[in-house]
Structures are given as structure tokens and as C-alpha cells.
XYZ file of C-alpha atoms in Angstrom:
405
model
C 93.089 105.726 77.646
C 89.204 106.685 78.978
C 87.058 105.597 82.154
C 83.008 105.384 82.967
C 82.168 108.470 85.459
C 79.395 105.696 86.778
C 81.528 102.831 87.451
C 84.771 103.846 87.114
C 85.929 101.568 84.785
C 88.924 102.348 82.761
C 88.805 101.066 78.757
C 89.725 102.835 75.388
C 86.325 102.670 74.249
C 84.107 106.186 73.985
C 81.441 103.995 75.325
C 81.769 101.787 79.247
C 81.713 97.856 78.230
C 79.873 97.666 81.465
C 77.220 100.961 82.168
C 76.829 101.462 78.423
C 77.082 105.350 79.424
C 79.684 107.925 77.974
C 83.008 107.501 79.243
C 85.404 111.086 80.657
C 88.913 111.561 80.286
C 91.682 109.416 82.340
C 92.983 112.649 83.530
C 93.902 112.802 87.106
C 91.906 116.380 88.186
C 88.805 114.807 86.027
C 88.980 111.425 87.981
C 88.998 112.781 91.354
C 86.006 114.456 90.927
C 84.269 111.207 90.760
C 86.805 109.302 93.382
C 88.325 110.969 96.349
C 90.760 108.357 97.221
C 93.011 109.523 94.530
C 96.035 111.160 95.812
C 95.214 109.773 99.136
C 98.572 107.985 101.091
C 98.394 104.955 103.122
C 99.774 104.342 105.719
C 102.445 107.004 105.103
C 103.562 104.830 102.010
C 101.023 103.684 99.650
C 100.078 106.741 97.442
C 96.365 105.900 95.249
C 97.566 107.079 91.840
C 95.023 106.048 89.892
C 91.479 103.540 89.068
C 92.050 100.552 86.840
C 89.549 98.442 88.099
C 86.475 98.399 90.522
C 83.997 95.256 91.535
C 81.415 94.364 93.985
C 84.783 92.920 95.847
C 86.341 96.390 96.136
C 88.629 98.688 93.926
C 91.533 98.773 92.664
C 94.685 101.464 91.990
C 98.131 101.712 90.931
C 100.114 102.721 93.866
C 104.203 104.767 94.858
C 105.666 102.919 97.529
C 106.963 105.625 98.642
C 110.211 104.267 100.463
C 111.641 102.375 97.057
C 109.703 104.829 94.242
C 107.879 101.699 92.810
C 104.618 101.171 91.343
C 102.689 98.004 93.070
C 98.999 97.200 92.210
C 96.726 98.010 96.218
C 93.044 97.355 96.038
C 90.861 98.695 98.842
C 87.949 96.431 100.410
C 85.539 99.081 102.270
C 84.170 97.757 105.937
C 80.400 97.675 106.631
C 79.180 99.764 108.596
C 76.378 98.196 109.140
C 78.814 94.967 111.574
C 78.553 94.149 114.800
C 81.631 95.189 116.990
C 82.170 91.096 117.383
C 82.087 90.707 114.053
C 84.270 93.043 112.918
C 86.766 92.053 115.748
C 86.074 88.569 114.132
C 86.875 89.381 110.817
C 89.673 91.914 111.644
C 91.885 88.417 113.122
C 90.199 86.791 109.769
C 91.651 89.145 107.966
C 94.873 89.242 108.979
C 95.478 85.094 109.616
C 94.316 84.969 105.279
C 96.328 87.683 104.438
C 100.063 86.053 105.932
C 98.607 82.771 103.907
C 98.026 84.725 100.676
C 101.540 86.314 101.773
C 103.304 83.059 101.930
C 101.824 82.292 97.960
C 105.359 82.923 95.724
C 105.105 81.423 92.718
C 106.322 82.783 89.320
C 102.596 82.598 87.360
C 100.776 84.421 90.944
C 100.451 87.460 91.728
C 102.713 87.839 94.345
C 100.916 90.050 97.947
C 104.056 92.301 99.370
C 101.256 94.153 102.213
C 98.029 93.943 104.136
C 96.728 96.148 106.352
C 93.231 98.338 108.102
C 93.293 101.860 107.741
C 91.857 104.050 109.831
C 89.618 105.883 107.629
C 87.927 102.495 107.878
C 89.691 99.893 105.074
C 91.093 97.189 104.892
C 93.705 96.782 102.027
C 96.204 95.007 100.461
C 99.027 95.892 98.312
C 100.637 93.480 95.740
C 102.401 93.354 91.913
C 101.515 95.470 89.688
C 100.348 93.024 86.038
C 100.750 95.934 83.181
C 99.558 92.800 80.440
C 95.729 92.350 79.303
C 93.363 90.288 80.917
C 92.326 87.234 79.544
C 88.227 89.130 80.078
C 89.941 91.980 77.313
C 90.182 89.088 74.423
C 86.895 87.268 75.405
C 84.872 91.149 75.140
C 86.214 90.689 70.995
C 84.150 87.775 70.609
C 87.083 85.946 69.199
C 87.927 82.327 70.004
C 91.964 81.401 71.509
C 93.884 78.581 68.928
C 93.555 75.759 70.914
C 97.499 74.581 70.970
C 97.425 78.067 73.589
C 93.664 77.915 75.455
C 96.121 74.546 76.646
C 99.132 76.768 76.971
C 97.380 79.607 79.601
C 95.765 76.517 81.018
C 98.668 74.438 81.985
C 100.279 77.589 83.442
C 96.635 78.497 85.812
C 97.453 74.925 86.347
C 100.516 75.396 88.103
C 99.241 79.502 90.586
C 96.743 76.382 91.492
C 97.901 74.013 92.279
C 100.690 75.984 94.732
C 97.540 77.581 95.942
C 95.379 74.069 97.259
C 98.483 73.308 98.717
C 98.602 75.997 101.244
C 94.473 75.352 101.699
C 93.906 78.373 99.589
C 90.668 78.263 96.918
C 90.430 81.113 95.035
C 86.593 81.168 94.305
C 86.443 83.423 90.910
C 89.070 82.710 89.197
C 87.788 83.909 85.851
C 89.199 85.693 82.767
C 89.646 89.390 84.502
C 91.576 87.758 87.165
C 94.096 85.559 84.886
C 96.705 88.267 83.026
C 98.901 87.510 79.802
C 102.311 89.353 80.347
C 105.434 89.239 78.863
C 108.277 88.334 80.783
C 111.975 88.055 79.499
C 110.488 87.755 75.427
C 107.998 85.262 76.745
C 104.532 85.799 74.977
C 101.499 84.611 76.771
C 103.091 83.987 80.908
C 99.959 84.181 82.669
C 99.658 86.147 86.248
C 97.061 84.115 88.250
C 95.622 86.966 90.546
C 92.871 88.668 93.716
C 93.591 84.586 95.251
C 91.523 84.802 98.119
C 89.561 88.344 98.125
C 86.612 86.707 97.672
C 86.872 85.748 100.734
C 88.235 88.411 101.811
C 85.607 90.736 100.382
C 82.939 88.799 102.110
C 84.156 89.318 105.662
C 84.296 92.978 104.964
C 81.331 94.003 103.316
C 79.261 91.523 104.470
C 77.728 90.242 108.228
C 79.727 87.221 108.419
C 76.808 85.827 110.830
C 74.598 85.654 107.677
C 74.297 82.202 105.537
C 73.865 81.825 101.596
C 75.831 84.629 100.269
C 77.084 83.668 96.726
C 80.784 84.499 95.871
C 81.911 84.573 92.343
C 81.112 85.340 88.605
C 78.437 83.767 88.228
C 79.411 82.220 84.572
C 81.645 80.298 85.828
C 80.325 79.835 89.588
C 80.477 75.569 90.853
C 77.046 74.317 91.715
C 78.645 73.955 95.421
C 78.633 77.911 95.682
C 75.875 78.366 94.549
C 74.398 75.351 97.082
C 76.333 76.934 99.984
C 78.184 73.900 99.755
C 81.818 72.708 101.079
C 84.439 74.414 98.546
C 87.089 72.503 97.948
C 90.113 72.872 95.320
C 87.291 71.282 92.973
C 85.609 74.305 93.339
C 88.102 76.471 91.484
C 88.758 73.908 88.866
C 85.413 73.836 87.766
C 85.597 77.464 87.029
C 88.747 76.602 84.796
C 86.668 73.797 82.243
C 83.961 76.946 81.735
C 87.026 79.401 81.689
C 88.601 76.336 78.791
C 85.249 76.139 76.861
C 85.087 79.944 76.377
C 88.286 80.506 75.494
C 88.598 77.827 72.414
C 84.491 78.242 71.761
C 84.227 82.251 71.785
C 81.089 81.347 73.920
C 80.528 80.311 77.912
C 79.545 76.413 78.931
C 75.449 78.077 79.136
C 75.536 81.057 76.687
C 71.716 81.696 79.435
C 71.646 85.602 78.849
C 69.535 86.003 82.698
C 71.749 85.286 85.786
C 69.040 83.576 86.933
C 68.318 81.348 84.306
C 72.725 81.234 84.752
C 72.378 79.760 88.086
C 69.327 76.602 87.326
C 72.217 76.065 84.410
C 75.094 75.822 86.727
C 72.775 72.998 88.624
C 70.373 71.092 86.389
C 71.761 71.853 82.715
C 74.886 70.134 80.367
C 77.260 72.047 79.553
C 76.756 73.204 75.091
C 79.154 71.315 73.154
C 82.336 72.128 72.189
C 82.603 73.579 68.577
C 85.781 73.836 66.680
C 85.597 75.466 63.938
C 88.126 72.517 61.467
C 87.877 69.833 64.207
C 86.829 66.536 63.582
C 84.736 65.021 66.088
C 87.813 62.438 66.902
C 89.664 65.333 67.201
C 87.704 67.629 69.811
C 87.426 64.270 71.974
C 89.825 65.067 73.967
C 88.995 68.548 74.452
C 85.463 67.681 75.051
C 86.042 64.726 77.697
C 87.876 66.943 79.225
C 86.343 70.178 79.742
C 83.081 67.851 80.362
C 85.508 65.979 83.577
C 85.600 70.070 84.162
C 82.247 70.588 84.964
C 80.951 67.940 85.953
C 78.315 68.712 88.621
C 79.482 66.656 91.867
C 82.926 67.926 92.893
C 84.183 64.387 93.858
C 83.041 62.776 89.752
C 85.502 66.328 88.781
C 89.775 65.250 89.236
C 91.113 64.990 91.317
C 93.422 67.872 91.844
C 95.174 70.726 89.211
C 98.438 68.621 88.750
C 95.970 65.961 86.845
C 94.448 68.846 84.575
C 97.738 70.361 84.321
C 98.952 66.946 82.888
C 95.744 66.402 80.622
C 96.205 70.018 79.109
C 100.015 70.004 78.201
C 99.587 66.654 76.542
C 96.890 69.284 74.498
C 99.195 71.653 73.847
C 100.906 69.029 71.108
C 97.279 67.711 69.911
C 94.904 66.867 67.913
C 97.955 63.600 67.655
C 98.312 61.557 64.344
C 96.146 58.673 66.033
C 93.226 60.605 68.255
C 93.117 56.165 69.825
C 96.621 56.389 71.688
C 95.184 59.072 73.690
C 95.277 58.812 76.984
C 93.186 61.627 77.505
C 90.338 59.443 75.060
C 89.831 57.570 78.090
C 90.455 59.605 80.991
C 93.300 58.250 82.026
C 95.042 61.182 82.937
C 92.868 62.503 85.140
C 92.896 59.488 87.746
C 94.570 59.464 90.708
C 98.575 57.620 90.390
C 97.959 54.210 91.817
C 100.410 53.674 94.893
C 102.892 51.503 93.708
C 102.258 47.862 94.741
C 104.392 45.672 97.154
C 106.312 42.507 95.773
C 104.364 39.688 98.094
C 106.433 37.188 99.046
C 104.917 34.910 96.065
C 106.308 36.753 94.044
C 110.097 37.265 92.052
C 111.267 41.180 92.835
C 115.269 39.752 90.989
C 113.286 40.427 87.246
C 112.292 43.431 85.779
C 108.645 43.504 84.555
C 108.681 45.776 81.768
C 104.240 47.026 80.591
C 104.513 47.457 77.120
C 100.480 49.516 76.318
C 99.180 50.817 73.267
C 96.478 50.335 71.048
C 96.390 46.197 72.450
C 95.913 44.370 75.391
C 98.298 44.618 78.049
C 101.725 42.323 77.719
C 104.292 41.718 80.275
C 107.902 40.730 79.300
C 109.634 39.184 83.012
C 113.518 39.185 82.098
C 115.905 38.277 85.233
C 117.885 40.439 85.521
C 121.932 39.168 84.547
C 120.590 36.960 82.024
C 119.284 36.744 78.653
C 115.853 35.970 77.152
C 116.778 32.900 74.705
C 116.319 33.861 70.944
C 114.196 31.226 68.875
C 117.489 30.163 66.863
C 118.952 29.634 69.334
C 116.495 27.213 70.777
C 116.268 25.911 67.340
C 119.828 25.609 66.732
C 119.875 22.970 70.166
C 117.128 20.883 69.264
C 118.408 19.850 65.997
C 122.180 19.422 67.382
C 120.198 16.773 70.466
C 117.863 15.040 67.097
C 121.778 14.960 65.253
C 123.241 13.388 68.177
C 120.203 11.008 68.349
C 119.653 9.546 64.859
C 123.815 9.307 65.099
C 123.827 6.672 67.834
C 121.013 4.943 66.555
C 122.701 4.090 63.130
C 125.867 2.986 65.207
C 124.317 0.786 67.014
C 122.211 -0.851 63.603
C 125.781 -1.990 62.572
C 127.387 -2.837 65.965
C 124.165 -5.416 65.910
C 124.965 -6.582 62.373
């Protein structure tokens, strides 16, 4: 592998895809000249072996846990030297509180947190599982779109990870291809691992004055309008990013293809996403995917799906799409994305004994009520009874006429 000497991104390319500079061999001797942290030991437990990623939120190292001789990933968050002492104290308390919350995440599709703390040398660190799979970012760099069934499979797993995090009050804030790892588990390919939950919030506190306002966190390609406006962050913020991610995977291009960052932010605020295009698909076959992506990319968070579970259910149906009859899919009507209504309680005037069976296809709703323990009379039985009644009446009248004669 090769490493960029400027941003220290690990790549197989001779030129860094980010900085456009020549890369250098990935050897400890060469890299140690550019990163003094390599070889350092944190808390007598975690030895930093090699650099595997870097960004505005910190640097990620492959490390060895000396007490167990196992490989882990360590993310180092450097602390801004300009923080006020009171802000520093408050930041440390928040870091501990939020890191403890992150360590409660246990879903198989979430990269697990192992340890956290602060180092006397002036930085915070988070210890996580080391995933060996490739990120979705690497797949998108090739400019190739994914098959819709594969996208639905990946999206379902991402939703399961988001669902657990949201239930614990954690919003990812920076869901993007680089934070989604496609691993292989027991022979199962495309096993999703979502990483960096909450890192954006922790990094914000560590690298900026937490009394400041107006700071934007997240990757511009998938940033929700409320993040740009410095509005309220909610689980729907992650769902917006998921919508942009799904469109990018399906079409091979982002929902807002503007190259300039300022123009991209304006598009997130005011412009409709680019139409979804999947080669070889008809308009009817595209409709469920387009409806789902458009709903996720709504500007108003309240207009987006209610939660990750609803999106996951819709994606589960799309795993076998297109169906033979697109009109039968509830996705075309958005039913799968609506909150489930609570069951109604029977009123005193309603019978509580019958069983109600709802038959819904492509026609108006029909309700068939059948009392418990009884059979609904068939038309043949009803016709037979009526015939016997009329026959009896006829014989009676004939007898009466003979008696009178």
C-alpha cells in the first residue's frame, strides 16, 4: 500500500485521490518521519502501529492492545489549544458522557466501541473494533453504480444500525460512504458495519470553542438542510443523508452534482434532487425507488419518514423489486413510510365477537364479518331452503283445492 505524505491517506494509487500529490511506500520508517504518533503507546495499553485514515475529525490508527495482543482501531482527537479552561472542563464531562453512551451500542451492524479516555499529551482517544472490509467510498470512487437489489440489502442493514442508535438518543450526524464498511462475516458478503457514530459531536467539542455557534458538521454531499441552517438535529438528519447515499449508489452520481461547496449547500436548501436514473428500468419500475429517495430528501425533517425502521421495511420490499405488477406495491402510495396507527378500541355498540378480515388488492376495501364458531351460509344452501318452502306452499294449496271440490 501507498500513503499520501500530505494527508496520510492510505491508498493503492500512485497519486493521492484527495490531494493529487505523489504517494510514498507505506513503511513504518517513512511514515514515522511524517507522523510522530506512530509507535506511541496510549495508557500503557494501546500501541499505534499504522495510520489507516485521517480527516477533519481526527486520525485513525491500527493499533495493538498489548494486554491481549489483538488489533483494534484507535481514533485520536486532538484538542484545540484555544479552549477556555472552563470550556475544557465542560468538554471533558460531555466527552465522557457521550462516549459512555456510544459504548452501549451493541448492534452487529455497528462498529463497537471498546474504550475511551484522555491522554496527558493533550488529545482524546476512542478505541473501536478494527474492520478489515472496504468502505462504500472506495466503491463510489470507481464511478460504478450498484445493482438496486444490492443497494436495498446494504440500506436495510444501515437502517438497523441507525435504529438502535436513535433509540439511545444518538444521531450519527455524518453518515457517508466512508463510514460504512462492507465486511465479510462467516461467508456472508456485504455485511455492513456503520462506524463513527457520534464522532462528529465529540470532534466538534474537541476542536472548536463549544460556546461558538454556527459550526457545520458533516460531509457536504449528504448534509441535511437543518445542519446548514444550524437547526435542530434529529434522527431525520441521518435519514436525509441516507437518501443522498442511496441515490449515489443507485445512479453512480450524487443527488446534487454541483462541484462547488457553496453551490452544493444552496442546493441542499432550495433545489430538488436530480432525477433517479437506473439503466434499463421503466418509469413504473423506478417509481418506488424515486418515491423513497424523494421522501428521504425532503427539505422539512417532518416530511421525511418517521424513523429508520420504516425506511428499512420499505427497503426490504425493494430487495425483490421490480414486481410483476408495480401498482400493487404499497411503496408507490407511500404506505410503508407512514407511522403505524394504534389499534382501535371497539365501542359498546360494536360487536366484539366477529373476526374481521381485510381483503385489499387493487380494488376498494372489502370487509367480511364472520361470527366466531359459525359458518357463513352459502348461496346454494340458501337457494335450497327457499325451494323447499315454495314446494310446501304449492302442495298445500293443491290439497286445499281438492278438498273444496
